[in-house]
PDB file of C-alpha atoms in Angstrom:
ATOM      1  CA  PHE B   1       9.702  14.684  -8.628  1.00  0.00           C
ATOM      2  CA  MET B   2      10.685  12.856 -11.882  1.00  0.00           C
ATOM      3  CA  LYS B   3      13.328  15.695 -12.570  1.00  0.00           C
ATOM      4  CA  LEU B   4      15.104  14.265  -9.194  1.00  0.00           C
ATOM      5  CA  LEU B   5      15.355  10.961 -10.258  1.00  0.00           C
ATOM      6  CA  ASP B   6      18.358  11.120 -12.179  1.00  0.00           C
ATOM      7  CA  ASN B   7      20.013  13.459  -9.495  1.00  0.00           C
ATOM      8  CA  TYR B   8      21.637  11.003  -7.322  1.00  0.00           C
ATOM      9  CA  GLU B   9      24.454   8.428  -7.290  1.00  0.00           C
ATOM     10  CA  ARG B  10      22.893   4.792  -7.094  1.00  0.00           C
ATOM     11  CA  SER B  11      26.381   3.320  -5.581  1.00  0.00           C
ATOM     12  CA  THR B  12      26.940   3.876  -1.911  1.00  0.00           C
ATOM     13  CA  GLY B  13      30.766   5.479  -1.095  1.00  0.00           C
ATOM     14  CA  ILE B  14      30.728   7.534  -4.214  1.00  0.00           C
ATOM     15  CA  THR B  15      30.630  11.104  -3.808  1.00  0.00           C
ATOM     16  CA  GLU B  16      27.571  12.874  -5.082  1.00  0.00           C
ATOM     17  CA  ARG B  17      28.246  15.682  -7.624  1.00  0.00           C
ATOM     18  CA  VAL B  18      25.626  18.406  -7.562  1.00  0.00           C
ATOM     19  CA  THR B  19      25.154  20.750 -10.295  1.00  0.00           C
ATOM     20  CA  PRO B  20      23.465  24.253 -10.305  1.00  0.00           C
ATOM     21  CA  GLU B  21      20.627  22.787 -12.518  1.00  0.00           C
ATOM     22  CA  GLU B  22      20.297  19.995 -10.008  1.00  0.00           C
ATOM     23  CA  LEU B  23      20.038  22.397  -6.923  1.00  0.00           C
ATOM     24  CA  THR B  24      17.425  24.310  -8.805  1.00  0.00           C
ATOM     25  CA  GLU B  25      15.517  21.134  -9.371  1.00  0.00           C
ATOM     26  CA  ILE B  26      15.642  20.142  -5.787  1.00  0.00           C
ATOM     27  CA  ASN B  27      14.409  23.477  -4.648  1.00  0.00           C
ATOM     28  CA  LEU B  28      11.557  23.837  -7.040  1.00  0.00           C
ATOM     29  CA  PHE B  29      10.514  20.365  -5.921  1.00  0.00           C
ATOM     30  CA  LEU B  30      10.763  21.226  -2.089  1.00  0.00           C
ATOM     31  CA  ASP B  31       9.025  24.523  -2.878  1.00  0.00           C
ATOM     32  CA  ALA B  32       6.245  22.810  -4.619  1.00  0.00           C
ATOM     33  CA  VAL B  33       5.512  20.212  -1.603  1.00  0.00           C
ATOM     34  CA  LEU B  34       5.574  22.831   1.048  1.00  0.00           C
ATOM     35  CA  GLU B  35       2.805  24.760  -0.867  1.00  0.00           C
ATOM     36  CA  THR B  36       0.663  21.773  -0.435  1.00  0.00           C
ATOM     37  CA  GLN B  37      -2.193  21.871   2.149  1.00  0.00           C
ATOM     38  CA  VAL B  38      -0.785  19.016   4.126  1.00  0.00           C
ATOM     39  CA  MET B  39       2.828  20.754   4.358  1.00  0.00           C
ATOM     40  CA  LYS B  40       1.478  23.844   5.477  1.00  0.00           C
ATOM     41  CA  PHE B  41       2.321  22.212   9.196  1.00  0.00           C
ATOM     42  CA  SER B  42      -0.958  24.545  10.760  1.00  0.00           C
ATOM     43  CA  TRP B  43      -3.544  23.608  13.192  1.00  0.00           C
ATOM     44  CA  HIS B  44      -6.699  25.505  13.886  1.00  0.00           C
ATOM     45  CA  GLY B  45      -4.498  28.557  12.480  1.00  0.00           C
ATOM     46  CA  VAL B  46      -1.512  27.871  14.875  1.00  0.00           C
ATOM     47  CA  MET B  47       1.835  27.406  13.235  1.00  0.00           C
ATOM     48  CA  LYS B  48       4.169  24.528  15.078  1.00  0.00           C
ATOM     49  CA  PRO B  49       7.301  26.192  15.591  1.00  0.00           C
ATOM     50  CA  VAL B  50       9.615  23.326  15.833  1.00  0.00           C
ATOM     51  CA  GLY B  51       9.227  19.974  14.392  1.00  0.00           C
ATOM     52  CA  SER B  52      11.066  16.773  13.068  1.00  0.00           C
ATOM     53  CA  ALA B  53      10.919  13.301  12.310  1.00  0.00           C
ATOM     54  CA  PHE B  54      13.093  10.257  11.946  1.00  0.00           C
ATOM     55  CA  ILE B  55      13.809   9.350   8.332  1.00  0.00           C
ATOM     56  CA  GLY B  56      13.668   5.381   7.432  1.00  0.00           C
ATOM     57  CA  THR B  57      11.598   4.439  10.550  1.00  0.00           C
ATOM     58  CA  SER B  58       7.893   3.407  10.757  1.00  0.00           C
ATOM     59  CA  PRO B  59       5.465   5.528  12.230  1.00  0.00           C
ATOM     60  CA  GLU B  60       4.621   2.630  14.750  1.00  0.00           C
ATOM     61  CA  PHE B  61       8.268   2.853  15.993  1.00  0.00           C
ATOM     62  CA  GLU B  62       7.783   6.713  16.625  1.00  0.00           C
ATOM     63  CA  MET B  63       4.515   6.298  18.113  1.00  0.00           C
ATOM     64  CA  ALA B  64       5.605   3.546  20.361  1.00  0.00           C
ATOM     65  CA  LEU B  65       8.788   5.633  21.397  1.00  0.00           C
ATOM     66  CA  PHE B  66       7.097   9.080  22.114  1.00  0.00           C
ATOM     67  CA  THR B  67       4.256   6.910  23.851  1.00  0.00           C
ATOM     68  CA  ILE B  68       6.855   5.691  26.455  1.00  0.00           C
ATOM     69  CA  ILE B  69       8.339   9.179  26.682  1.00  0.00           C
ATOM     70  CA  PHE B  70       5.091  10.480  27.210  1.00  0.00           C
ATOM     71  CA  LEU B  71       4.298   7.865  29.990  1.00  0.00           C
ATOM     72  CA  MET B  72       7.432   8.275  31.784  1.00  0.00           C
ATOM     73  CA  ASN B  73       6.209  11.002  33.944  1.00  0.00           C
ATOM     74  CA  ARG B  74       3.721  13.778  34.237  1.00  0.00           C
ATOM     75  CA  GLU B  75       6.126  16.949  33.697  1.00  0.00           C
ATOM     76  CA  ARG B  76       5.048  19.590  30.901  1.00  0.00           C
ATOM     77  CA  SER B  77       8.321  18.978  29.122  1.00  0.00           C
ATOM     78  CA  THR B  78      10.189  15.533  28.927  1.00  0.00           C
ATOM     79  CA  THR B  79      13.599  15.462  27.490  1.00  0.00           C
ATOM     80  CA  VAL B  80      15.577  12.190  26.976  1.00  0.00           C
ATOM     81  CA  LEU B  81      19.067  11.886  25.822  1.00  0.00           C
ATOM     82  CA  VAL B  82      19.805   9.016  23.613  1.00  0.00           C
ATOM     83  CA  ASN B  83      22.696   7.757  21.350  1.00  0.00           C
ATOM     84  CA  ILE B  84      21.475   5.806  18.233  1.00  0.00           C
ATOM     85  CA  ASP B  85      24.378   4.721  15.930  1.00  0.00           C
ATOM     86  CA  GLN B  86      26.637   7.609  15.944  1.00  0.00           C
ATOM     87  CA  CYS B  87      24.110  10.462  16.563  1.00  0.00           C
ATOM     88  CA  GLN B  88      23.290  11.901  20.008  1.00  0.00           C
ATOM     89  CA  MET B  89      19.610  13.478  20.125  1.00  0.00           C
ATOM     90  CA  GLU B  90      17.434  14.643  22.435  1.00  0.00           C
ATOM     91  CA  LEU B  91      13.946  13.097  22.351  1.00  0.00           C
ATOM     92  CA  VAL B  92      11.267  16.050  23.093  1.00  0.00           C
ATOM     93  CA  VAL B  93       7.797  15.360  24.210  1.00  0.00           C
ATOM     94  CA  ILE B  94       5.582  18.291  25.199  1.00  0.00           C
ATOM     95  CA  ARG B  95       2.306  17.883  27.372  1.00  0.00           C
ATOM     96  CA  GLN B  96      -0.846  19.580  26.772  1.00  0.00           C
ATOM     97  CA  GLY B  97      -2.465  18.781  30.057  1.00  0.00           C
ATOM     98  CA  ARG B  98      -3.427  14.945  29.998  1.00  0.00           C
ATOM     99  CA  CYS B  99      -2.510  15.151  25.808  1.00  0.00           C
ATOM    100  CA  LEU B 100       0.425  14.814  23.805  1.00  0.00           C
ATOM    101  CA  GLY B 101       0.877  18.290  22.356  1.00  0.00           C
ATOM    102  CA  THR B 102       4.035  17.541  20.556  1.00  0.00           C
ATOM    103  CA  ALA B 103       6.748  15.241  19.996  1.00  0.00           C
ATOM    104  CA  TYR B 104      10.174  15.381  17.968  1.00  0.00           C
ATOM    105  CA  PRO B 105      13.871  14.182  17.790  1.00  0.00           C
ATOM    106  CA  LYS B 106      16.263  16.762  17.751  1.00  0.00           C
ATOM    107  CA  LEU B 107      19.819  16.014  16.575  1.00  0.00           C
ATOM    108  CA  LEU B 108      22.769  17.301  18.614  1.00  0.00           C
ATOM    109  CA  SER B 109      25.640  15.631  17.183  1.00  0.00           C
ATOM    110  CA  SER B 110      26.604  13.415  14.425  1.00  0.00           C
ATOM    111  CA  ASN B 111      29.909  11.357  13.533  1.00  0.00           C
ATOM    112  CA  SER B 112      31.329  13.284  16.539  1.00  0.00           C
ATOM    113  CA  ARG B 113      30.744  16.776  15.106  1.00  0.00           C
ATOM    114  CA  HIS B 114      28.528  19.161  17.246  1.00  0.00           C
ATOM    115  CA  VAL B 115      25.399  20.367  15.446  1.00  0.00           C
ATOM    116  CA  GLY B 116      24.282  24.135  15.878  1.00  0.00           C
ATOM    117  CA  VAL B 117      21.754  24.983  18.286  1.00  0.00           C
ATOM    118  CA  ASN B 118      18.938  25.646  16.000  1.00  0.00           C
ATOM    119  CA  SER B 119      19.234  22.497  13.885  1.00  0.00           C
ATOM    120  CA  HIS B 120      16.732  20.018  13.962  1.00  0.00           C
TER     121      HIS B 120
END
């Protein structure tokens, strides 16, 4: 992580210049994070196939948002289309009986650009 700290431009509005060395540092950091026990994203030996999270929001915001969607109906899968700032996304909630199975945001488009179907 410490090697990443000098990789980014502090001033907004200035284009980042990413060197091959910085890309290597980023990939090594991500590889190290993904090898930790908490990031191996399994429960009782089952891997979750899809997941996502908001960046820059509080856990309380996500809990409140997805709880509201969970309580909207009793369908197994609920998808709500929302526009936040310049982003269009689906908020997905999957039930497991009376319990929440999973919940995640799925980015559809940003700044009038369509995002690929497999992007999360």
